[in-house]
CSV table of C-alpha atoms in Angstrom, one decimal:
chain,number,residue,atom,x,y,z
A,1,GLY,CA,132.1,127.2,239.6
A,2,GLN,CA,131.1,130.8,241.7
A,3,ASN,CA,133.6,132.8,243.0
A,4,ILE,CA,132.2,136.2,245.0
A,5,ASP,CA,134.7,138.9,246.4
A,6,GLN,CA,133.8,141.7,248.9
A,7,PRO,CA,136.0,143.6,251.2
A,8,THR,CA,137.0,142.0,254.7
A,9,GLU,CA,136.3,145.1,256.4
A,10,MET,CA,135.3,149.3,256.1
A,11,THR,CA,135.3,152.1,258.2
A,12,ALA,CA,133.0,155.1,258.0
A,13,THR,CA,132.1,157.8,259.7
A,14,GLU,CA,128.6,158.4,261.3
A,15,GLY,CA,126.3,160.6,258.8
A,16,ALA,CA,128.7,159.7,255.8
A,17,ILE,CA,127.8,157.6,253.1
A,18,VAL,CA,129.4,154.0,252.4
A,19,GLN,CA,129.7,151.9,249.3
A,20,ILE,CA,130.4,148.1,249.7
A,21,ASN,CA,131.2,146.3,246.8
A,22,CYS,CA,130.9,142.9,245.7
A,23,THR,CA,132.2,141.1,242.4
A,24,TYR,CA,131.5,137.5,241.5
A,25,GLN,CA,132.1,135.2,238.9
A,26,THR,CA,129.1,132.6,238.0
A,27,SER,CA,128.1,130.2,235.3
A,28,GLY,CA,124.1,130.5,236.8
A,29,PHE,CA,122.6,133.7,237.8
A,30,ASN,CA,119.4,134.2,239.4
A,31,GLY,CA,119.8,137.8,241.6
A,32,LEU,CA,122.1,139.1,243.9
A,33,PHE,CA,121.6,139.4,247.5
A,34,TRP,CA,122.1,141.4,250.7
A,35,TYR,CA,121.8,141.0,253.9
A,36,GLN,CA,122.8,142.4,257.0
A,37,GLN,CA,124.2,140.9,259.8
A,38,HIS,CA,124.5,142.2,263.7
A,39,ALA,CA,127.2,140.1,265.7
A,40,GLY,CA,125.7,137.3,267.0
A,41,GLU,CA,122.3,137.6,265.2
A,42,ALA,CA,121.0,136.0,262.1
A,43,PRO,CA,121.5,138.0,258.8
A,44,THR,CA,118.1,140.4,257.6
A,45,PHE,CA,117.1,140.5,253.9
A,46,LEU,CA,118.5,144.0,253.1
A,47,SER,CA,117.8,144.0,249.1
A,48,TYR,CA,117.8,142.2,246.0
A,49,ASN,CA,118.8,142.6,242.4
A,50,VAL,CA,117.9,140.6,239.6
A,51,LEU,CA,118.0,143.1,236.3
A,52,ASP,CA,120.8,146.0,236.0
A,53,GLY,CA,120.3,148.9,237.5
A,54,LEU,CA,119.9,150.5,241.2
A,55,GLU,CA,117.3,150.0,243.6
A,56,GLU,CA,116.8,152.2,246.4
A,57,LYS,CA,114.8,151.7,250.0
A,58,GLY,CA,115.7,154.3,252.0
A,59,ARG,CA,118.6,155.2,253.2
A,60,PHE,CA,120.2,151.6,251.5
A,61,SER,CA,120.4,151.3,247.7
A,62,SER,CA,121.8,148.7,245.9
A,63,PHE,CA,122.9,148.2,242.4
A,64,LEU,CA,123.9,145.6,239.6
A,65,SER,CA,126.0,145.3,236.8
A,66,ARG,CA,125.5,141.7,235.3
A,67,SER,CA,127.8,142.2,232.7
A,68,LYS,CA,130.6,143.2,234.5
A,69,GLY,CA,129.9,140.9,237.4
A,70,TYR,CA,129.4,143.5,239.6
A,71,SER,CA,127.1,144.9,242.8
A,72,TYR,CA,127.2,147.1,245.6
A,73,LEU,CA,125.1,148.0,248.7
A,74,LEU,CA,124.9,151.8,249.3
A,75,LEU,CA,124.5,153.3,252.8
A,76,LYS,CA,123.5,156.8,253.5
A,77,GLU,CA,123.2,158.9,256.4
A,78,LEU,CA,125.0,156.2,258.3
A,79,GLN,CA,124.0,155.9,261.9
A,80,MET,CA,125.4,153.9,264.5
A,81,LYS,CA,123.8,151.0,264.9
A,82,ASP,CA,124.7,150.2,261.1
A,83,SER,CA,127.8,148.6,262.3
A,84,ALA,CA,127.3,145.2,261.0
A,85,SER,CA,128.1,142.9,258.8
A,86,TYR,CA,127.4,142.8,255.4
A,87,LEU,CA,126.6,140.1,253.4
A,88,CYS,CA,126.5,139.8,249.4
A,89,ALA,CA,124.6,136.5,248.3
A,90,LEU,CA,124.6,135.5,244.8
A,91,MET,CA,121.5,133.1,243.9
A,92,ASP,CA,122.6,130.5,241.2
A,93,SER,CA,121.1,128.5,238.4
A,94,ASN,CA,119.5,126.2,241.1
A,95,TYR,CA,118.1,129.1,243.2
A,96,GLN,CA,120.6,128.2,246.1
A,97,LEU,CA,122.5,131.5,247.7
A,98,ILE,CA,126.2,131.0,247.6
A,99,TRP,CA,127.2,133.3,250.1
A,100,GLY,CA,130.5,135.9,249.9
A,101,ALA,CA,132.2,136.2,253.3
A,102,GLY,CA,130.7,139.5,254.6
A,103,THR,CA,132.4,142.8,254.8
A,104,LYS,CA,132.2,144.1,258.2
A,105,LEU,CA,131.2,148.1,258.7
A,106,ILE,CA,132.4,150.0,261.4
A,107,ILE,CA,131.0,153.2,262.0
A,108,LYS,CA,132.8,156.1,263.9
A,109,PRO,CA,131.1,159.0,266.0
B,1,GLY,CA,107.7,140.9,256.0
B,2,ALA,CA,107.9,137.3,256.4
B,3,VAL,CA,108.9,136.1,259.8
B,4,VAL,CA,110.7,132.9,260.6
B,5,SER,CA,111.2,131.9,264.5
B,6,GLN,CA,113.7,129.1,265.7
B,7,HIS,CA,113.2,127.4,269.3
B,8,PRO,CA,115.2,127.3,271.5
B,9,SER,CA,117.5,130.6,270.8
B,10,TRP,CA,120.2,128.9,273.1
B,11,VAL,CA,120.6,125.4,274.6
B,12,ILE,CA,123.4,124.0,276.8
B,13,CYS,CA,123.6,120.0,276.2
B,14,LYS,CA,126.0,117.2,277.3
B,15,SER,CA,128.1,115.6,275.1
B,16,GLY,CA,126.3,112.6,274.0
B,17,THR,CA,122.8,113.7,274.2
B,18,SER,CA,120.8,114.9,271.3
B,19,VAL,CA,119.2,118.2,270.3
B,20,LYS,CA,116.3,119.5,268.6
B,21,ILE,CA,116.1,122.5,267.0
B,22,GLU,CA,113.1,124.0,265.3
B,23,CYS,CA,112.3,126.3,262.8
B,24,ARG,CA,108.9,127.5,261.9
B,25,SER,CA,107.6,130.3,259.0
B,26,LEU,CA,105.0,132.0,260.9
B,27,ASP,CA,103.3,134.0,258.3
B,28,PHE,CA,103.7,132.1,255.1
B,29,GLN,CA,104.5,128.7,253.9
B,30,ALA,CA,107.7,127.5,253.1
B,31,THR,CA,108.2,124.6,250.4
B,32,THR,CA,112.3,124.7,251.1
B,33,MET,CA,114.2,125.7,254.3
B,34,PHE,CA,118.1,125.7,254.6
B,35,TRP,CA,120.1,124.9,257.6
B,36,TYR,CA,123.1,126.9,258.2
B,37,ARG,CA,126.0,126.9,260.8
B,38,GLN,CA,128.3,129.6,261.7
B,39,PHE,CA,131.1,129.5,263.7
B,40,PRO,CA,132.4,132.8,265.7
B,41,LYS,CA,133.9,135.4,262.9
B,42,GLN,CA,133.0,133.4,260.1
B,43,SER,CA,131.3,132.7,257.3
B,44,LEU,CA,127.7,131.0,257.2
B,45,MET,CA,128.3,127.6,255.8
B,46,LEU,CA,125.1,125.7,254.4
B,47,MET,CA,124.6,122.5,256.1
B,48,ALA,CA,121.3,121.0,253.9
B,49,THR,CA,118.5,122.3,252.0
B,50,SER,CA,115.0,120.6,253.2
B,51,ASN,CA,112.1,120.4,250.9
B,52,GLU,CA,108.9,119.4,252.3
B,53,GLY,CA,107.8,116.0,252.1
B,54,SER,CA,111.3,114.9,251.0
B,55,LYS,CA,114.5,113.8,252.3
B,56,ALA,CA,116.8,116.6,253.0
B,57,THR,CA,119.9,117.4,250.3
B,58,TYR,CA,123.3,117.6,252.8
B,59,GLU,CA,126.1,119.4,251.8
B,60,GLN,CA,129.4,117.7,251.0
B,61,GLY,CA,131.1,117.1,254.6
B,62,VAL,CA,128.2,117.0,256.6
B,63,GLU,CA,127.1,114.0,258.2
B,64,LYS,CA,123.5,113.0,257.6
B,65,ASP,CA,123.2,111.0,260.3
B,66,LYS,CA,124.4,113.3,262.8
B,67,PHE,CA,122.3,116.3,261.8
B,68,LEU,CA,118.9,114.5,261.0
B,69,ILE,CA,116.3,117.0,259.1
B,70,ASN,CA,112.8,116.4,258.9
B,71,HIS,CA,110.6,119.1,257.0
B,72,ALA,CA,107.1,117.5,258.2
B,73,SER,CA,105.1,120.3,256.9
B,74,LEU,CA,104.7,123.5,254.9
B,75,THR,CA,105.6,125.6,257.9
B,76,LEU,CA,108.3,123.3,260.0
B,77,SER,CA,111.2,122.0,259.6
B,78,THR,CA,113.5,120.3,262.8
B,79,LEU,CA,117.0,119.8,263.1
B,80,THR,CA,118.4,117.3,265.3
B,81,VAL,CA,122.1,117.0,266.3
B,82,THR,CA,122.4,113.4,267.6
B,83,SER,CA,125.1,112.5,269.8
B,84,ALA,CA,126.3,115.9,270.2
B,85,HIS,CA,130.0,116.5,270.9
B,86,PRO,CA,131.9,119.7,272.0
B,87,GLU,CA,133.3,120.5,268.5
B,88,ASP,CA,129.3,120.7,267.4
B,89,SER,CA,129.0,124.0,269.4
B,90,SER,CA,127.9,126.8,267.0
B,91,PHE,CA,125.4,129.4,266.0
B,92,TYR,CA,122.7,127.7,264.4
B,93,ILE,CA,120.2,129.3,261.8
B,94,CYS,CA,117.5,128.4,259.6
B,95,SER,CA,115.8,130.2,256.7
B,96,ALA,CA,113.0,129.7,255.1
B,97,ARG,CA,112.4,130.8,250.7
B,98,LEU,CA,109.4,132.2,249.6
B,99,ALA,CA,108.4,130.7,246.1
B,100,GLU,CA,108.9,134.1,244.3
B,101,PRO,CA,111.3,135.9,244.2
B,102,TYR,CA,113.2,133.7,246.0
B,103,GLU,CA,113.7,135.6,248.9
B,104,GLN,CA,115.5,134.3,251.9
B,105,TYR,CA,114.0,135.0,255.4
B,106,PHE,CA,116.1,133.6,258.4
B,107,GLY,CA,115.2,132.8,262.0
B,108,PRO,CA,116.7,134.5,264.9
B,109,GLY,CA,119.2,131.4,265.4
B,110,THR,CA,120.0,128.6,268.1
B,111,ARG,CA,123.2,128.6,270.0
B,112,LEU,CA,124.0,125.0,271.0
B,113,THR,CA,126.9,124.9,273.4
B,114,VAL,CA,127.9,121.1,274.0
B,115,THR,CA,129.6,120.6,277.3
């Protein structure tokens, strides 16, 4: 089966950097996604990693290590609007997404 | 990026009635669409996978006779909640998947309240 773990909640300061970790166990792997979800809204796509390494997109970067079953989302120059839940999702061998419970990120001034 | 729309964005209905929610991929063709449900402060729960031209695949515990899914074209899938009950009140979200590299794009969601 599959299992995904990410912290329930994190707090960071405006302007700082935060790293949200995601660990997983799976028998089939076709990529690791990160989504952002603001309260009361649908998720929006942030990143997709299928190969090991770091993918950078502006203030957001995502890292994957397949051998370690580990990914992280790095947010730089935090803004108040970054307060949201961040969802880690694993794509299994059937190309279905298996969702983590999400990490609620609270940004303080 | 790919755009997915949902209609309506919110709906209030009486117990026992049926409600139809539409999901459209506006600028791409989606052979596969997904329907999720999310209760407050809980994770996304996949209800069913909808493939164009074929029957939907429902997740365990989801009643296919209650949640009717139709994926008649490459840009439209519908979810009909039949004989709605207050416990069906939730946030229903659809997503559409690109063929490559399998990214899923979400609609804005439909908030259903059953009174």
